[in-house]
Coordinates of C-alpha atoms and ligand atoms in Angstrom, one line a residue:
M1441 CA 0.0 0.0 0.0
P1442 CA 1.6 3.3 -1.0
A1443 CA 1.9 5.9 1.8
I1444 CA -0.6 8.7 1.4
R1445 CA 0.2 12.0 3.1
A1446 CA -1.9 12.4 6.2
N1447 CA -3.0 15.3 8.3
P1448 CA -3.7 17.8 5.6
L1449 CA -3.3 21.5 6.5
P1450 CA -6.7 23.2 6.8
N1451 CA -6.0 25.0 3.6
E1452 CA -5.7 21.8 1.7
W1453 CA -9.5 21.2 1.7
W1454 CA -9.4 19.8 -1.8
R1455 CA -7.5 16.7 -0.6
G1456 CA -10.6 15.1 0.8
A1457 CA -13.6 17.2 -0.3
A1458 CA -16.9 16.1 -1.7
I1459 CA -17.5 18.3 -4.7
Y1460 CA -20.9 18.7 -6.4
Q1461 CA -21.0 19.6 -10.0
V1462 CA -23.6 22.1 -11.0
Y1463 CA -24.6 22.2 -14.7
V1464 CA -26.3 25.6 -14.3
R1465 CA -28.6 25.3 -17.3
S1466 CA -30.2 22.2 -15.8
F1467 CA -30.0 22.7 -12.1
A1468 CA -32.8 25.1 -11.1
D1469 CA -34.6 27.8 -13.0
G1470 CA -35.3 30.8 -10.9
N1471 CA -37.1 33.0 -13.4
G1472 CA -39.4 30.4 -15.0
D1473 CA -38.1 30.6 -18.6
G1474 CA -37.0 27.0 -18.8
V1475 CA -33.3 27.6 -18.5
G1476 CA -31.5 27.1 -15.1
D1477 CA -29.8 30.1 -13.7
L1478 CA -28.0 31.6 -10.7
A1479 CA -31.2 32.7 -9.0
G1480 CA -32.2 29.0 -9.2
V1481 CA -28.9 27.8 -7.6
R1482 CA -29.2 30.5 -4.9
S1483 CA -32.7 29.3 -4.0
R1484 CA -31.5 25.7 -3.7
L1485 CA -28.3 26.3 -1.7
R1486 CA -30.0 24.8 1.3
H1487 CA -30.5 21.5 -0.5
L1488 CA -26.8 21.4 -1.3
A1489 CA -25.9 22.2 2.3
D1490 CA -28.3 19.5 3.5
L1491 CA -26.7 17.1 1.1
G1492 CA -23.4 17.7 2.8
V1493 CA -21.1 18.7 0.0
D1494 CA -17.9 20.8 0.6
A1495 CA -17.7 22.6 -2.7
L1496 CA -19.6 23.3 -5.9
W1497 CA -18.0 23.2 -9.4
F1498 CA -20.0 25.2 -11.9
N1499 CA -19.8 24.4 -15.6
P1500 CA -19.0 27.6 -17.6
W1501 CA -21.4 30.4 -16.7
Y1502 CA -19.9 33.0 -19.0
P1503 CA -21.7 34.8 -21.9
S1504 CA -21.8 32.3 -24.7
P1505 CA -23.8 31.5 -27.8
M1506 CA -24.1 28.0 -26.3
A1507 CA -22.7 26.2 -29.4
D1508 CA -21.2 23.8 -26.9
G1509 CA -23.2 24.3 -23.8
G1510 CA -21.1 27.3 -22.7
Y1511 CA -17.7 25.8 -23.5
D1512 CA -17.7 28.4 -26.2
V1513 CA -16.9 31.5 -24.2
T1514 CA -17.5 35.1 -25.4
D1515 CA -16.2 36.9 -22.3
Y1516 CA -14.5 35.2 -19.4
R1517 CA -15.2 38.1 -17.0
S1518 CA -18.9 38.1 -17.1
I1519 CA -22.0 35.9 -16.6
D1520 CA -24.4 34.9 -19.4
P1521 CA -27.5 37.0 -19.2
A1522 CA -29.6 33.8 -19.3
F1523 CA -27.9 32.8 -16.0
G1524 CA -27.8 36.2 -14.3
T1525 CA -25.3 38.9 -13.5
L1526 CA -21.7 39.1 -12.2
A1527 CA -23.2 40.7 -9.0
E1528 CA -25.4 37.6 -8.5
A1529 CA -22.4 35.3 -9.0
E1530 CA -20.5 37.2 -6.3
K1531 CA -23.5 36.9 -4.0
L1532 CA -23.8 33.2 -4.8
I1533 CA -20.1 32.6 -4.0
A1534 CA -20.5 34.5 -0.6
E1535 CA -23.8 32.8 0.3
A1536 CA -22.4 29.4 -0.4
L1537 CA -19.4 30.1 1.7
D1538 CA -21.7 31.2 4.6
L1539 CA -23.0 27.6 4.4
G1540 CA -19.5 26.2 4.4
I1541 CA -19.5 25.5 0.6
R1542 CA -16.6 26.6 -1.6
T1543 CA -17.0 27.6 -5.3
I1544 CA -14.9 26.2 -8.1
I1545 CA -15.4 27.7 -11.6
D1546 CA -14.6 26.2 -15.0
I1547 CA -11.8 27.8 -17.0
V1548 CA -11.6 27.0 -20.7
P1549 CA -8.1 27.8 -22.0
N1550 CA -8.0 25.7 -25.2
H1551 CA -10.4 27.8 -27.2
V1552 CA -12.8 30.7 -27.2
S1553 CA -16.1 31.3 -28.9
D1554 CA -16.0 32.5 -32.5
T1555 CA -17.9 35.5 -31.0
H1556 CA -15.0 36.4 -28.7
R1557 CA -13.6 39.8 -29.5
W1558 CA -10.2 38.3 -30.3
F1559 CA -11.6 36.0 -33.0
R1560 CA -13.8 38.8 -34.5
Q1561 CA -10.6 40.9 -34.7
A1562 CA -8.8 38.0 -36.3
L1563 CA -11.5 37.6 -39.0
A1564 CA -11.4 41.3 -39.8
A1565 CA -7.6 41.3 -40.1
P1566 CA -5.6 40.0 -43.0
P1567 CA -3.5 36.8 -43.1
G1568 CA -0.2 37.2 -41.2
S1569 CA -1.6 39.9 -38.9
P1570 CA -1.0 40.1 -35.2
E1571 CA -4.7 39.5 -34.6
R1572 CA -4.6 36.1 -36.3
A1573 CA -1.4 35.2 -34.4
R1574 CA -3.5 34.5 -31.3
F1575 CA -5.1 31.6 -33.1
W1576 CA -4.0 28.9 -35.5
F1577 CA -4.7 30.4 -39.0
R1578 CA -3.0 28.7 -41.9
P1579 CA -3.4 28.6 -45.7
G1580 CA -5.0 25.5 -47.0
R1581 CA -3.4 22.8 -49.0
G1582 CA -4.3 21.9 -52.6
E1583 CA -4.0 24.0 -55.7
H1584 CA -6.4 26.6 -54.5
G1585 CA -6.0 26.2 -50.7
E1586 CA -9.2 24.2 -50.7
L1587 CA -7.9 21.4 -48.4
P1588 CA -7.4 21.7 -44.7
P1589 CA -3.8 22.4 -43.5
N1590 CA -3.4 19.0 -41.9
D1591 CA -5.4 15.9 -41.1
W1592 CA -6.3 16.5 -37.5
P1593 CA -9.9 15.5 -36.6
S1594 CA -12.2 17.5 -34.4
Q1595 CA -13.2 15.6 -31.2
F1596 CA -16.8 16.3 -32.2
G1597 CA -16.4 14.7 -35.7
G1598 CA -15.2 15.9 -39.0
S1599 CA -12.1 18.0 -39.6
A1600 CA -10.5 20.2 -37.0
W1601 CA -10.2 23.0 -39.6
S1602 CA -12.7 25.5 -41.0
R1603 CA -12.1 27.9 -43.8
V1604 CA -12.9 31.6 -43.5
A1605 CA -13.9 34.2 -46.0
E1606 CA -11.4 37.0 -46.0
P1607 CA -12.7 40.5 -45.4
D1608 CA -12.9 41.0 -49.2
G1609 CA -15.2 38.0 -49.5
T1610 CA -12.7 35.6 -51.1
P1611 CA -12.2 32.1 -49.7
G1612 CA -9.2 32.4 -47.4
E1613 CA -7.2 30.8 -44.6
W1614 CA -8.3 28.0 -42.4
Y1615 CA -8.4 28.1 -38.6
L1616 CA -7.9 25.2 -36.1
H1617 CA -10.7 24.0 -33.8
R1618 CA -10.2 20.8 -32.0
F1619 CA -13.9 20.9 -30.9
A1620 CA -16.8 22.6 -32.8
S1621 CA -16.1 25.2 -35.5
Q1622 CA -17.5 27.8 -33.2
Q1623 CA -14.6 27.1 -30.8
P1624 CA -11.4 28.3 -32.4
D1625 CA -8.2 27.1 -30.6
L1626 CA -5.9 29.6 -29.0
N1627 CA -2.2 29.7 -29.8
W1628 CA -0.5 29.2 -26.4
E1629 CA 2.8 30.2 -27.9
H1630 CA 1.5 33.7 -27.8
P1631 CA 2.4 35.7 -24.7
E1632 CA -0.9 37.6 -24.8
V1633 CA -2.9 34.3 -24.6
R1634 CA -0.9 33.4 -21.4
A1635 CA -1.2 36.8 -19.8
E1636 CA -5.0 37.0 -20.5
H1637 CA -5.7 33.7 -18.8
E1638 CA -3.7 34.5 -15.8
D1639 CA -5.6 37.7 -15.5
V1640 CA -8.9 35.8 -15.8
L1641 CA -7.8 33.5 -13.0
R1642 CA -7.0 36.5 -10.8
F1643 CA -10.4 38.0 -11.7
W1644 CA -12.2 35.0 -10.3
F1645 CA -9.9 34.3 -7.4
D1646 CA -10.3 37.9 -6.3
R1647 CA -14.0 37.3 -6.3
G1648 CA -13.7 34.4 -3.9
A1649 CA -13.5 31.4 -6.2
A1650 CA -11.7 28.7 -4.2
G1651 CA -10.4 26.9 -7.3
V1652 CA -10.7 26.2 -11.0
R1653 CA -11.5 23.2 -13.1
I1654 CA -9.3 23.4 -16.2
D1655 CA -11.1 22.3 -19.3
S1656 CA -9.3 20.0 -21.7
A1657 CA -6.1 20.7 -19.7
A1658 CA -3.9 18.3 -21.6
E1659 CA -4.8 19.6 -25.1
V1660 CA -4.0 23.2 -24.8
V1661 CA -0.6 23.2 -26.5
K1662 CA 0.0 22.3 -30.1
D1663 CA 3.1 21.5 -32.2
P1664 CA 3.5 24.9 -33.9
A1665 CA 4.6 23.1 -37.1
L1666 CA 1.1 21.6 -37.2
P1667 CA 2.2 18.3 -38.8
D1668 CA -0.2 15.6 -39.9
F1669 CA -0.9 13.2 -37.1
D1670 CA 1.5 10.3 -37.1
P1671 CA 0.8 7.5 -34.6
E1672 CA 4.5 6.5 -34.6
H1673 CA 5.7 10.0 -33.8
D1674 CA 6.4 11.1 -30.2
P1675 CA 5.5 13.7 -28.9
H1676 CA 1.9 13.9 -30.0
P1677 CA 1.2 17.1 -32.0
Y1678 CA -1.8 18.2 -29.8
L1679 CA -2.0 16.1 -26.7
D1680 CA 0.0 16.0 -23.5
R1681 CA 2.9 18.1 -24.7
D1682 CA 5.7 18.9 -22.3
E1683 CA 5.2 22.7 -22.8
L1684 CA 1.9 22.4 -20.9
H1685 CA 3.7 21.9 -17.6
D1686 CA 5.3 25.4 -17.6
I1687 CA 1.8 26.9 -18.0
Y1688 CA 0.5 25.1 -15.0
R1689 CA 3.6 25.9 -12.9
S1690 CA 2.9 29.5 -13.6
W1691 CA -0.8 29.1 -12.6
R1692 CA 0.3 27.3 -9.5
R1693 CA 2.5 30.2 -8.4
L1694 CA -0.5 32.5 -9.0
A1695 CA -2.9 30.2 -7.0
D1696 CA -0.4 29.9 -4.2
S1697 CA 0.0 33.7 -4.0
Y1698 CA -3.4 33.9 -2.2
P1699 CA -3.5 33.7 1.6
Q1700 CA -5.9 30.8 1.2
P1701 CA -4.3 29.0 -1.8
R1702 CA -6.7 28.3 -4.6
A1703 CA -7.0 24.8 -6.0
L1704 CA -6.2 23.8 -9.7
I1705 CA -8.2 20.8 -10.9
G1706 CA -7.4 19.4 -14.3
E1707 CA -9.6 17.7 -16.8
V1708 CA -6.8 15.4 -17.9
W1709 CA -7.9 12.4 -20.1
L1710 CA -4.8 10.4 -20.7
P1711 CA -4.6 6.6 -21.0
D1712 CA -1.1 6.5 -19.4
P1713 CA -1.3 7.0 -15.6
E1714 CA 2.3 7.9 -15.3
R1715 CA 1.9 10.7 -17.9
F1716 CA -1.3 11.8 -16.0
A1717 CA 0.6 12.0 -12.7
R1718 CA 3.1 14.5 -14.2
Y1719 CA 0.4 17.1 -14.1
L1720 CA 0.1 16.6 -10.3
R1721 CA 3.8 17.3 -9.4
P1722 CA 4.0 19.5 -6.3
D1723 CA 4.4 22.7 -8.3
E1724 CA 1.6 22.0 -10.8
L1725 CA -2.1 21.1 -10.5
H1726 CA -3.5 20.0 -7.1
T1727 CA -5.8 17.3 -8.4
A1728 CA -7.2 15.9 -11.7
F1729 CA -10.2 13.8 -12.5
N1730 CA -9.7 10.1 -12.4
F1731 CA -11.3 9.1 -15.7
G1732 CA -9.7 5.6 -15.6
F1733 CA -11.9 4.8 -12.5
L1734 CA -14.9 6.4 -14.2
A1735 CA -14.6 4.3 -17.3
C1736 CA -13.9 1.1 -15.4
P1737 CA -16.5 -1.7 -15.8
W1738 CA -18.4 -3.0 -12.8
D1739 CA -15.9 -5.8 -12.2
A1740 CA -14.0 -6.4 -8.9
E1741 CA -10.6 -7.2 -10.4
R1742 CA -10.7 -4.3 -12.8
L1743 CA -11.8 -1.9 -10.1
R1744 CA -9.2 -3.2 -7.7
E1745 CA -6.6 -2.6 -10.3
S1746 CA -7.9 0.8 -11.1
I1747 CA -7.8 1.8 -7.5
T1748 CA -4.4 0.4 -6.8
T1749 CA -2.9 2.0 -9.9
T1750 CA -4.5 5.3 -9.0
L1751 CA -3.0 5.3 -5.5
A1752 CA 0.4 4.1 -6.7
V1753 CA 0.7 6.9 -9.3
H1754 CA -0.5 9.7 -6.9
A1755 CA 1.7 8.7 -4.0
P1756 CA 5.1 9.8 -5.4
V1757 CA 3.8 13.2 -6.3
G1758 CA 2.0 13.6 -3.0
A1759 CA -1.3 14.5 -4.7
P1760 CA -4.7 13.2 -3.5
A1761 CA -6.6 10.9 -5.8
T1762 CA -10.1 11.8 -7.1
W1763 CA -13.1 9.5 -7.6
V1764 CA -15.5 10.3 -10.3
L1765 CA -18.4 8.2 -11.6
A1766 CA -20.1 10.8 -13.8
N1767 CA -20.1 14.2 -15.3
H1768 CA -21.9 16.3 -18.0
D1769 CA -20.1 14.4 -20.8
I1770 CA -20.8 10.8 -19.5
T1771 CA -23.7 8.4 -19.7
R1772 CA -25.6 8.4 -16.5
T1773 CA -24.4 5.9 -14.0
V1774 CA -27.6 3.9 -13.4
T1775 CA -28.0 3.4 -17.1
R1776 CA -24.4 2.4 -17.7
Y1777 CA -24.3 -0.1 -14.8
G1778 CA -27.5 -1.8 -16.0
R1779 CA -26.0 -2.7 -19.4
A1780 CA -24.2 -5.9 -20.3
D1781 CA -21.1 -3.8 -20.9
T1782 CA -20.8 -1.6 -17.8
G1783 CA -17.6 0.3 -18.9
F1784 CA -17.7 3.8 -20.5
D1785 CA -16.3 4.4 -23.9
F1786 CA -16.5 8.0 -25.0
A1787 CA -16.4 7.0 -28.7
T1788 CA -19.6 4.9 -28.5
K1789 CA -21.4 5.8 -25.3
G1790 CA -23.4 2.6 -25.6
H1791 CA -26.5 4.5 -26.7
G1792 CA -29.6 2.5 -27.1
I1793 CA -28.1 -0.7 -25.7
P1794 CA -30.7 -2.3 -23.4
T1795 CA -30.3 -1.6 -19.8
D1796 CA -31.8 -3.0 -16.6
L1797 CA -32.4 0.2 -14.5
A1798 CA -33.1 -1.7 -11.3
L1799 CA -29.8 -3.6 -11.5
G1800 CA -28.0 -0.4 -12.6
T1801 CA -29.4 1.5 -9.7
R1802 CA -28.4 -1.2 -7.2
R1803 CA -24.9 -1.0 -8.6
A1804 CA -24.8 2.8 -8.7
R1805 CA -25.8 2.7 -5.0
A1806 CA -22.9 0.4 -4.2
A1807 CA -20.5 2.4 -6.4
A1808 CA -21.5 5.5 -4.4
L1809 CA -20.5 3.9 -1.1
L1810 CA -17.3 2.6 -2.7
S1811 CA -16.2 6.0 -4.1
L1812 CA -17.1 7.9 -1.0
A1813 CA -15.0 5.6 1.1
L1814 CA -11.8 5.7 -1.0
P1815 CA -8.9 8.0 -0.1
G1816 CA -9.0 11.5 -1.6
S1817 CA -11.7 13.8 -2.9
V1818 CA -14.9 12.7 -4.7
Y1819 CA -17.0 14.3 -7.4
L1820 CA -20.8 14.1 -7.6
Y1821 CA -22.6 15.2 -10.8
Q1822 CA -26.0 16.8 -10.2
G1823 CA -28.8 14.2 -10.5
E1824 CA -26.4 11.4 -9.5
E1825 CA -27.8 11.9 -5.9
L1826 CA -31.3 11.3 -7.4
G1827 CA -30.3 8.2 -9.4
L1828 CA -31.4 9.9 -12.7
P1829 CA -31.1 7.6 -15.8
E1830 CA -29.7 8.7 -19.1
V1831 CA -32.5 10.1 -21.3
E1832 CA -32.1 8.2 -24.5
D1833 CA -35.1 9.4 -26.5
I1834 CA -34.7 13.2 -26.7
P1835 CA -36.3 14.2 -30.1
A1836 CA -33.6 15.0 -32.7
D1837 CA -34.9 18.5 -33.1
R1838 CA -34.4 19.2 -29.4
I1839 CA -30.8 17.9 -29.2
E1840 CA -28.3 20.7 -28.9
D1841 CA -25.0 18.9 -28.4
P1842 CA -22.6 19.5 -31.3
M1843 CA -21.3 16.0 -31.0
Y1844 CA -24.7 14.8 -32.2
H1845 CA -24.9 17.3 -35.0
R1846 CA -21.3 17.1 -36.3
T1847 CA -21.5 13.3 -36.6
G1848 CA -24.9 13.4 -38.4
G1849 CA -26.4 11.7 -35.4
A1850 CA -24.0 8.7 -35.4
D1851 CA -22.8 9.9 -31.9
P1852 CA -25.8 10.3 -29.6
G1853 CA -24.1 13.3 -27.9
R1854 CA -24.3 14.2 -24.3
D1855 CA -27.6 15.8 -23.8
G1856 CA -29.1 12.7 -22.3
C1857 CA -27.3 13.4 -19.0
R1858 CA -28.0 17.1 -19.1
V1859 CA -31.8 17.0 -18.7
P1860 CA -33.2 19.5 -16.1
L1861 CA -33.5 18.2 -12.6
P1862 CA -36.8 17.2 -11.1
W1863 CA -37.4 18.9 -7.8
S1864 CA -41.1 18.3 -7.0
G1865 CA -44.5 17.6 -8.5
T1866 CA -45.8 15.0 -10.8
V1867 CA -45.4 16.5 -14.3
S1868 CA -42.7 18.4 -16.2
P1869 CA -41.1 20.8 -15.2
Y1870 CA -41.2 19.0 -11.9
G1871 CA -40.5 22.2 -9.9
F1872 CA -37.4 22.9 -12.0
S1873 CA -38.8 26.2 -13.1
A1874 CA -40.1 28.7 -10.5
E1875 CA -43.6 30.2 -11.0
P1876 CA -44.7 31.9 -13.1
V1877 CA -43.5 29.4 -15.7
T1878 CA -43.1 31.1 -19.1
G1879 CA -41.0 28.5 -21.0
E1880 CA -40.6 24.8 -21.1
P1881 CA -37.4 23.2 -19.9
W1882 CA -34.6 23.7 -22.5
L1883 CA -34.4 19.9 -22.8
P1884 CA -37.6 17.8 -22.4
Q1885 CA -37.9 15.9 -19.2
P1886 CA -39.3 12.4 -19.5
D1887 CA -42.7 11.4 -18.1
G1888 CA -42.3 9.2 -15.0
W1889 CA -39.7 11.3 -13.2
A1890 CA -42.1 12.2 -10.4
G1891 CA -40.7 9.5 -8.1
L1892 CA -37.2 10.7 -8.7
S1893 CA -37.7 14.3 -7.6
V1894 CA -36.0 15.8 -4.6
A1895 CA -39.3 16.1 -2.8
A1896 CA -40.3 12.5 -3.5
Q1897 CA -37.0 11.2 -2.3
S1898 CA -36.5 13.4 0.7
G1899 CA -37.2 11.4 3.8
A1900 CA -37.8 8.2 1.9
P1901 CA -35.5 5.7 3.7
D1902 CA -34.6 3.7 0.7
S1903 CA -34.1 6.5 -1.8
M1904 CA -30.9 7.4 -3.6
L1905 CA -31.0 10.9 -2.1
T1906 CA -31.3 9.5 1.4
L1907 CA -28.3 7.2 0.8
Y1908 CA -26.2 10.1 -0.4
R1909 CA -27.2 12.4 2.4
T1910 CA -26.4 9.7 5.0
A1911 CA -23.2 8.7 3.4
L1912 CA -21.9 12.3 3.0
R1913 CA -22.8 13.0 6.6
L1914 CA -21.0 9.9 7.8
R1915 CA -18.0 10.7 5.5
R1916 CA -17.6 14.1 7.1
A1917 CA -17.8 12.8 10.6
E1918 CA -15.6 9.7 10.1
P1919 CA -12.0 10.5 10.9
G1920 CA -10.6 7.8 8.6
L1921 CA -12.5 8.9 5.5
G1922 CA -11.5 11.5 2.9
D1923 CA -7.7 12.0 2.6
G1924 CA -5.6 9.4 4.4
P1925 CA -4.3 5.8 4.3
M1926 CA -6.3 2.7 3.2
S1927 CA -5.4 -1.0 3.2
W1928 CA -6.9 -3.8 1.2
L1929 CA -8.5 -6.7 3.1
D1930 CA -8.9 -10.2 1.7
A1931 CA -12.6 -10.9 1.4
G1932 CA -12.5 -13.5 -1.3
P1933 CA -12.8 -13.3 -5.1
R1934 CA -14.9 -10.7 -6.7
V1935 CA -15.3 -8.8 -3.4
L1936 CA -13.6 -5.5 -2.7
A1937 CA -12.8 -4.9 1.0
F1938 CA -10.6 -2.2 2.5
A1939 CA -10.0 -0.5 5.8
R1940 CA -9.6 3.2 6.3
G1941 CA -7.6 5.1 8.9
S1942 CA -4.2 4.4 10.3
G1943 CA -5.5 1.7 12.6
A1944 CA -3.4 3.1 15.4
D1945 CA -6.0 5.4 17.0
G1946 CA -9.6 6.2 16.3
P1947 CA -12.4 3.8 15.4
G1948 CA -11.9 1.2 12.7
F1949 CA -13.8 1.6 9.4
T1950 CA -14.2 -1.0 6.7
C1951 CA -15.9 -0.8 3.3
V1952 CA -17.0 -4.1 1.6
V1953 CA -18.4 -4.3 -1.9
N1954 CA -19.8 -7.5 -3.3
L1955 CA -19.4 -7.8 -7.1
S1956 CA -19.9 -11.5 -7.1
G1957 CA -23.1 -13.3 -8.0
A1958 CA -23.8 -14.7 -4.5
P1959 CA -24.1 -13.3 -1.0
V1960 CA -20.8 -13.2 1.0
P1961 CA -20.4 -13.2 4.8
L1962 CA -19.6 -9.8 6.4
P1963 CA -16.2 -9.6 8.0
A1964 CA -16.0 -9.1 11.8
H1965 CA -17.5 -5.8 12.9
T1966 CA -19.1 -4.1 15.8
A1967 CA -21.8 -2.2 13.9
V1968 CA -23.2 -1.6 10.4
L1969 CA -22.9 2.1 9.7
L1970 CA -24.6 2.1 6.3
A1971 CA -25.5 -0.4 3.5
S1972 CA -26.4 0.4 -0.1
G1973 CA -29.2 -2.2 0.0
P1974 CA -30.9 -4.6 2.4
L1975 CA -28.5 -7.1 4.0
D1976 CA -29.3 -10.8 4.0
G1977 CA -28.9 -11.7 7.6
G1978 CA -25.2 -11.7 8.3
A1979 CA -24.4 -11.7 4.5
L1980 CA -23.8 -9.0 1.9
P1981 CA -25.9 -9.6 -1.2
P1982 CA -24.5 -9.2 -4.8
D1983 CA -24.1 -5.6 -6.1
T1984 CA -24.3 -4.2 -2.6
A1985 CA -21.8 -2.2 -0.5
V1986 CA -21.6 -1.8 3.3
W1987 CA -19.7 0.5 5.7
L1988 CA -18.7 -1.2 8.9
R1989 CA -17.4 -0.1 12.3
T1990 CA -14.7 -2.6 13.1
T1991 CA -13.5 -1.7 16.6
Ligands
GLC354 C1 -14.5 19.3 -22.0 C2 -15.9 19.5 -21.5 C3 -16.9 19.3 -22.6 C4 -16.6 20.2 -23.7 C5 -15.2 20.1 -24.2 C6 -14.8 21.3 -25.1 O1 -14.3 18.0 -22.4 O2 -16.1 18.7 -20.4 O3 -18.2 19.4 -22.2 O4 -17.5 20.0 -24.8 O5 -14.2 20.2 -23.1 O6 -14.7 22.5 -24.3

């Protein structure tokens, strides 16, 4: 078992925090127009405090044409009018803090919206101009420049290049966009690009943001030669390039310059855990999302290996692990775990594959207790605490996700996990929109979500919400949980069992998860603290997790 640094300083709250992700558009709608907003979040802060989370991570809330749900940012220093105002955001940050909840905002350094003033200036300026140098503009290949400058694909389908019309109307240069065409990539070789983002960080840190989630953190730097992609060639032309580390070192100095240091949290999707850990060296990011664990199938050996690898790669750099089961890009957990293939593959998403929601929910409950018991911080995506399923039948004309549109519908996109939350009532909008309601929810909510609403689940002993509330309360009170050591226990094949705490002082705590097909006996214990489902006498049924007091 690798040693995990214990006794975090009070400032190092991120080492063991439970962080709740708010997708603002779909959380709560305070003005009744069908789109979630900051007024809605402020009116529901009590719910989040009662849930027992330590911090909120807000998806981008800046002015945006919403070509990619707000990841196409027009102005990083303001709030989208559909969500509210900067003054409201400041109030929200302060009110949350009064309830003991910190705020993490989303920073999008890889690209801006094509409506951002820099990109407008670039379009109005000629090839070779300083305005274009902040982006990746290049002439096309082919006799008339009609072919893209290289073969890089967009992550959302199609080419990563689009051609512009020059100010005189003639077909002109091409610009790079690793995501949608409305999201031109910035050139991080350019000093103004660096300076601008550091200034944006200061802007939000000065307003009380306790940390930032860094979007597409490993994709920001490109090989300036922009070569065709060659799988044999190392380094990769647009992923995980060494130059990135200097950027984050500089951000770390900035974050550390505050009396209460701000946390840097990376969205780092990399298959190689060793390369991933390089972003977490002591002078770089504080933590990064553990996508390996998220994508892992519901299988004891695979999960054990994922957990062991995670801890082993974090230990040498002294960074805490994170545990994530879902976010706004990922198929909802209860749907995923109810399928024959329980892993997550971003390329296919398993859309339309039959699912057994009762089974998926049982496993999601067990997975919740597993991830909340592991060492480090944990992320909870809104609606996970309600056990919401993926909505797989959104009508095509209501889907907004560019992944769906850029692939001609071959990729289902991510809107199925972004449907507005049900708060109360028996029909849509299920209390999502405050009265008077003037618009329907921006994505349609299914019939049959009444039983999943916050009101319906509050106080119901067997509900997902009650499980999360109880587990988060216990997690806060339990000295061995959050950051700190853990040790594996042998509970037989296809069973995960581990103890938390140092074992030297304080009460003993053990988590057991049964991924086998048959009940297994519970290890010796003095009390059952919490179980994800009914116990079978002295046995733990399949797809069930339990927290035990052992001394
Ligand atoms: C990240 C976000 C995703 C967004 C993409 C482009 O992966 O999580 O939602 O579409 O970056 O900004």
